[in-house]
XYZ file of C-alpha atoms in Angstrom:
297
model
C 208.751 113.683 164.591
C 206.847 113.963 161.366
C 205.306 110.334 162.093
C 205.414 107.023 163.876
C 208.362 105.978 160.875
C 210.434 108.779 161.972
C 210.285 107.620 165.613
C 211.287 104.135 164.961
C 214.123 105.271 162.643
C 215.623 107.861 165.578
C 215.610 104.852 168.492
C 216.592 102.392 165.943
C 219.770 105.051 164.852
C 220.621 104.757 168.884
C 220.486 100.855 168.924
C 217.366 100.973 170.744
C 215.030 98.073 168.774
C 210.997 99.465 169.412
C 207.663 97.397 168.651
C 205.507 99.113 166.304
C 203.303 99.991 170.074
C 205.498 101.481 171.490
C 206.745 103.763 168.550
C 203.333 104.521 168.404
C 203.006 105.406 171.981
C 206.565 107.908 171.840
C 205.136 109.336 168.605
C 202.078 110.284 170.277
C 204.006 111.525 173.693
C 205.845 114.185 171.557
C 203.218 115.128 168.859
C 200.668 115.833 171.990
C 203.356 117.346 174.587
C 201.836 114.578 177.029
C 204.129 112.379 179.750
C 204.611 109.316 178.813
C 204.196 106.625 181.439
C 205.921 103.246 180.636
C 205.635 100.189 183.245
C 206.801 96.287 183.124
C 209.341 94.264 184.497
C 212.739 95.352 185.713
C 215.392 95.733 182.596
C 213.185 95.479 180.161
C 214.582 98.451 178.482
C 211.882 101.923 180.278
C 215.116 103.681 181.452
C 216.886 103.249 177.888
C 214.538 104.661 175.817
C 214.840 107.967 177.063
C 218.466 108.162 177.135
C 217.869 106.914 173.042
C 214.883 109.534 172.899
C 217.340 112.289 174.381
C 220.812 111.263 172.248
C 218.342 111.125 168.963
C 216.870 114.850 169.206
C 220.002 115.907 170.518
C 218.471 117.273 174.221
C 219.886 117.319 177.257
C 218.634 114.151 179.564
C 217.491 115.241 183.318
C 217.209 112.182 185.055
C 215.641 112.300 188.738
C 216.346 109.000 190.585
C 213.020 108.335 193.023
C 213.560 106.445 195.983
C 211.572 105.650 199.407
C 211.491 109.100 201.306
C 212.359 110.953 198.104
C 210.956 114.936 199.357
C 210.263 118.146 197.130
C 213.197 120.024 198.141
C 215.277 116.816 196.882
C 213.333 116.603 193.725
C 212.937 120.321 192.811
C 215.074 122.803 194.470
C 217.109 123.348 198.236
C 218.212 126.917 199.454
C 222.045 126.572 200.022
C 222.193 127.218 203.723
C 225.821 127.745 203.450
C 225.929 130.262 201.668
C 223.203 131.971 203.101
C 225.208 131.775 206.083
C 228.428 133.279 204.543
C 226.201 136.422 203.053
C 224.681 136.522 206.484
C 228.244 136.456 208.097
C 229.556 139.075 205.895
C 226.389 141.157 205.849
C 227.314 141.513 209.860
C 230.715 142.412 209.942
C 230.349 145.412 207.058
C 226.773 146.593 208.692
C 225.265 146.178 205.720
C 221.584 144.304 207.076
C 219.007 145.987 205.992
C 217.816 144.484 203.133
C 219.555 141.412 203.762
C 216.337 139.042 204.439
C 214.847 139.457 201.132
C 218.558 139.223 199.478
C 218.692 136.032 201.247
C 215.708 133.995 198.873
C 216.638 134.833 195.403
C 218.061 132.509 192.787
C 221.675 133.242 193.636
C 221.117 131.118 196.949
C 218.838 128.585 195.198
C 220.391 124.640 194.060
C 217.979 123.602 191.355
C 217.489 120.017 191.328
C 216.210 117.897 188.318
C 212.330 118.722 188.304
C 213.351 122.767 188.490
C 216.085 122.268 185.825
C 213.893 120.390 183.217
C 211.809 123.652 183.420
C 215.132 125.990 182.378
C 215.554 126.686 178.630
C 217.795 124.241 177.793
C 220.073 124.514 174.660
C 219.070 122.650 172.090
C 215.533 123.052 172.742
C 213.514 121.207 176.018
C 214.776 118.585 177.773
C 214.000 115.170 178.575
C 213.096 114.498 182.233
C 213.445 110.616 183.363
C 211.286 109.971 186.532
C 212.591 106.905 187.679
C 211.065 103.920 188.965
C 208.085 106.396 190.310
C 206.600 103.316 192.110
C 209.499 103.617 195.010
C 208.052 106.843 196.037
C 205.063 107.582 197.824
C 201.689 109.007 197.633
C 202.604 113.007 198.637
C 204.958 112.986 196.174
C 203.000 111.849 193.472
C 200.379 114.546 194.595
C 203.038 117.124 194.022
C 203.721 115.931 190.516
C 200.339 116.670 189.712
C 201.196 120.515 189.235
C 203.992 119.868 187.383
C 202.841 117.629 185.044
C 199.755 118.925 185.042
C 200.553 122.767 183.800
C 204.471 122.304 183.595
C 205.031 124.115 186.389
C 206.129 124.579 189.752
C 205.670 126.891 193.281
C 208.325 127.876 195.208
C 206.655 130.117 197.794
C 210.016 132.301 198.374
C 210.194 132.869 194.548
C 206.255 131.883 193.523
C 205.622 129.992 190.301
C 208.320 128.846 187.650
C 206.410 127.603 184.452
C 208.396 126.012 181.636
C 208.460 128.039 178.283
C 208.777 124.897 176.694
C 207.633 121.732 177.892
C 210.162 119.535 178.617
C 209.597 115.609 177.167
C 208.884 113.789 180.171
C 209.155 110.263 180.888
C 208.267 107.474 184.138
C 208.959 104.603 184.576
C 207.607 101.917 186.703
C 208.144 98.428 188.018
C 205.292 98.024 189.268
C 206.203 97.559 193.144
C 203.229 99.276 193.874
C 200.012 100.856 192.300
C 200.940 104.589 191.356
C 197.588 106.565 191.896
C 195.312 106.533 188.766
C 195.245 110.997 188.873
C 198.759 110.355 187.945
C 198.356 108.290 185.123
C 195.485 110.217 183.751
C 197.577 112.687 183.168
C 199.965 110.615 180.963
C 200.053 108.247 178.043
C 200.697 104.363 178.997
C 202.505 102.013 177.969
C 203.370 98.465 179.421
C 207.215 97.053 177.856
C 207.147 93.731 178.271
C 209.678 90.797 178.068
C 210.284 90.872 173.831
C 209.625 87.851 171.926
C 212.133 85.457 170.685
C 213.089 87.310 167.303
C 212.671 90.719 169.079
C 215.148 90.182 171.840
C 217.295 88.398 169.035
C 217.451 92.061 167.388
C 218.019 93.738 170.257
C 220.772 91.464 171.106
C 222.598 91.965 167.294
C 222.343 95.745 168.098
C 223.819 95.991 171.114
C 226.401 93.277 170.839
C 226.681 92.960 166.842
C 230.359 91.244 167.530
C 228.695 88.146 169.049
C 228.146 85.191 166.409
C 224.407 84.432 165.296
C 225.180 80.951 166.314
C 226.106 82.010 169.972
C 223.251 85.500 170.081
C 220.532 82.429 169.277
C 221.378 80.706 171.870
C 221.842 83.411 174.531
C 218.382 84.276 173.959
C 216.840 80.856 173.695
C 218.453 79.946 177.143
C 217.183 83.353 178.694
C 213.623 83.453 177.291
C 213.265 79.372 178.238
C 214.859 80.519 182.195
C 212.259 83.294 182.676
C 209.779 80.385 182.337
C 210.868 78.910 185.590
C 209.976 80.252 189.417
C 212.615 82.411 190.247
C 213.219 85.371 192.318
C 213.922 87.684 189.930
C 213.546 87.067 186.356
C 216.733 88.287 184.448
C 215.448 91.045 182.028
C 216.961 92.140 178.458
C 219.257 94.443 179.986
C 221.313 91.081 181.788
C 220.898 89.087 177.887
C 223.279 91.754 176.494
C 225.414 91.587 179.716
C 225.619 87.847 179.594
C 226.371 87.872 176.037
C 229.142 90.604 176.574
C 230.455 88.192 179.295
C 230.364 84.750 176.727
C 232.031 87.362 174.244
C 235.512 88.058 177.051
C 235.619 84.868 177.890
C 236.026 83.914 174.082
C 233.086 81.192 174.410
C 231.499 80.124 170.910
C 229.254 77.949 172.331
C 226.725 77.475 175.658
C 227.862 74.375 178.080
C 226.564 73.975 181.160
C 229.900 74.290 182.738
C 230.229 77.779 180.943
C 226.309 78.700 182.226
C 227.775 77.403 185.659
C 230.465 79.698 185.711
C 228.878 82.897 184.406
C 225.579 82.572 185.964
C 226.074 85.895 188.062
C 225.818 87.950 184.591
C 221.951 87.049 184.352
C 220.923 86.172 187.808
C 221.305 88.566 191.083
C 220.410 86.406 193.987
C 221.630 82.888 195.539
C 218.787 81.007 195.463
C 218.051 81.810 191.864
C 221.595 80.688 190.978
C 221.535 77.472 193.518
C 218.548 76.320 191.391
C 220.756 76.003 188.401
C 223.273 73.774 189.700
C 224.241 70.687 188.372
C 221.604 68.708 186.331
C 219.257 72.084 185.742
C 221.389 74.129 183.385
C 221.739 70.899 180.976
C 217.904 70.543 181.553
C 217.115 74.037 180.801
C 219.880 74.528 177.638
C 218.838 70.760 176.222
C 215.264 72.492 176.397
C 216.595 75.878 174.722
C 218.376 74.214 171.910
C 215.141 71.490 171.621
C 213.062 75.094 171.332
C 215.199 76.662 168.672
C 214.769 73.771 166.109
C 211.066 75.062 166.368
C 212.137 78.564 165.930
């Protein structure tokens, strides 16, 4: 990426509508080989960007899924006890068990998992490793990353250290359920993504579903940016403003109603008591309020 233009143009090309920031931020990640660490609210669009990052430069995308009681075996590499076993079984039966044992830990035997295989020469050049939702791990395993993030590289005692020739583009994500340790973050650049402003989220909306009519995209948006206003569970992100929209789009609606925001509520809100506080009265309240907020728009 010759600059921060070039970055914009290659996530705009995959529908994926940046802030000047956070172009910035990407440009700066790739240009200095450095993690980049992105944090905010859930569906605010951390995941997508490096699937837009990865389709853009044409790289493979290595995603590693974190979860509570996420290990290093599960994260980097597992020797395939099976067929360890087998080679045992058949070293046995022909007498052949000599030098079996150090036959046993090579990479034949050896299941890379994503951190090992974003460290492989990849074709097309490195890779792009997606860490996650880092915050649903704990504290060892964030220790660990600190070698591999650190000098790109990894130990396997049975094999020893397995540095990339290429550093692959890496990128975490966070919703901030917890603190992730500051060593961590030192050793990337930050960025928080944030709910997008009216106009923004309007964009992003006309990119991802350009079928929908202005008319009906303006007030999609309205309607979600005026709901994350009020106290709910879980506030629906940008990710369920395209879904809803895709939904309004099916059903053939041109229009918002509250009977229609009644019936599709489920599209941009996950849990009952965020959807029982939009019953009745409250959706007219809330889309009188949208459409009221639009004439100011």
């Amino acid at each position: 990426m010759e600059n921060i233009e070039a970055v914009e143009a290659l996530l705009s090309g995959q529908d994926y509508v940046a802030g000047r920031a956070l172009a910035t931020v990407v440009f700066l990640a790739l240009r200095l080989n450095r993690p980049l660490f992105l944090e905010g609210e859930p569906g605010t669009g951390k995941t997508e960007i490096a699937r837009a990052i990865a389709t853009g430069l044409g790289r493979r995308l290595i995603r590693l899924q974190c979860y509570e009681g996420l290990d290093v075996a599960q994260a980097l590499a597992e020797w395939n006890f099976a067929a360890q076993m087998i080679a045992i079984r058949s070293a046995e039966a022909s007498g052949q068990t000599g030098a079996l044992r150090q036959d046993l830990f090579t990479e034949e035997f050896l299941i890379e998992r994503p951190l090992l295989q974003a460290l492989r020469p990849q074709p097309g050049g490195p890779p792009v490793l997606l860490i996650d939702e880092i915050d649903r791990t704990d504290e060892p395993f964030e220790a660990f990353l600190l070698e591999a993030l650190s000098d790109f590289q990894v130990t396997i005692p049975e094999l020893g250290t397995i540095k990339a020739a290429e550093p692959p583009i890496v990128i975490l994500t966070s919703n901030r359920t917890r603190e992730v340790h500051e060593a961590l973050k030192r050793r990337c650049l930050y960025h928080w993504v944030d709910y997008p402003a009216f106009e923004r989220e309007l964009e992003i909306l006309q990119a991802r579903a350009p079928e929908a009519a202005e008319a009906l995209s303006r007030e999609v948006v309205a309607f979600v940016q005026r709901l994350r206003q009020e106290d709910l569970f879980k506030k629906p992100g940008v990710a369920e403003t395209i879904d809803w929209a895709k939904c309004l789009l099916a059903l053939d609606v041109i229009a918002l109603s509250p009977q229609v925001i009644a019936d599709t509520l489920g599209a941009i809100l996950k849990y009952q008591d965020d959807i029982a506080r939009l019953q009745g009265s409250e959706a007219t309240r809330l889309l009188n309020e949208a459409r009221a907020g639009l004439g100011a728009v």
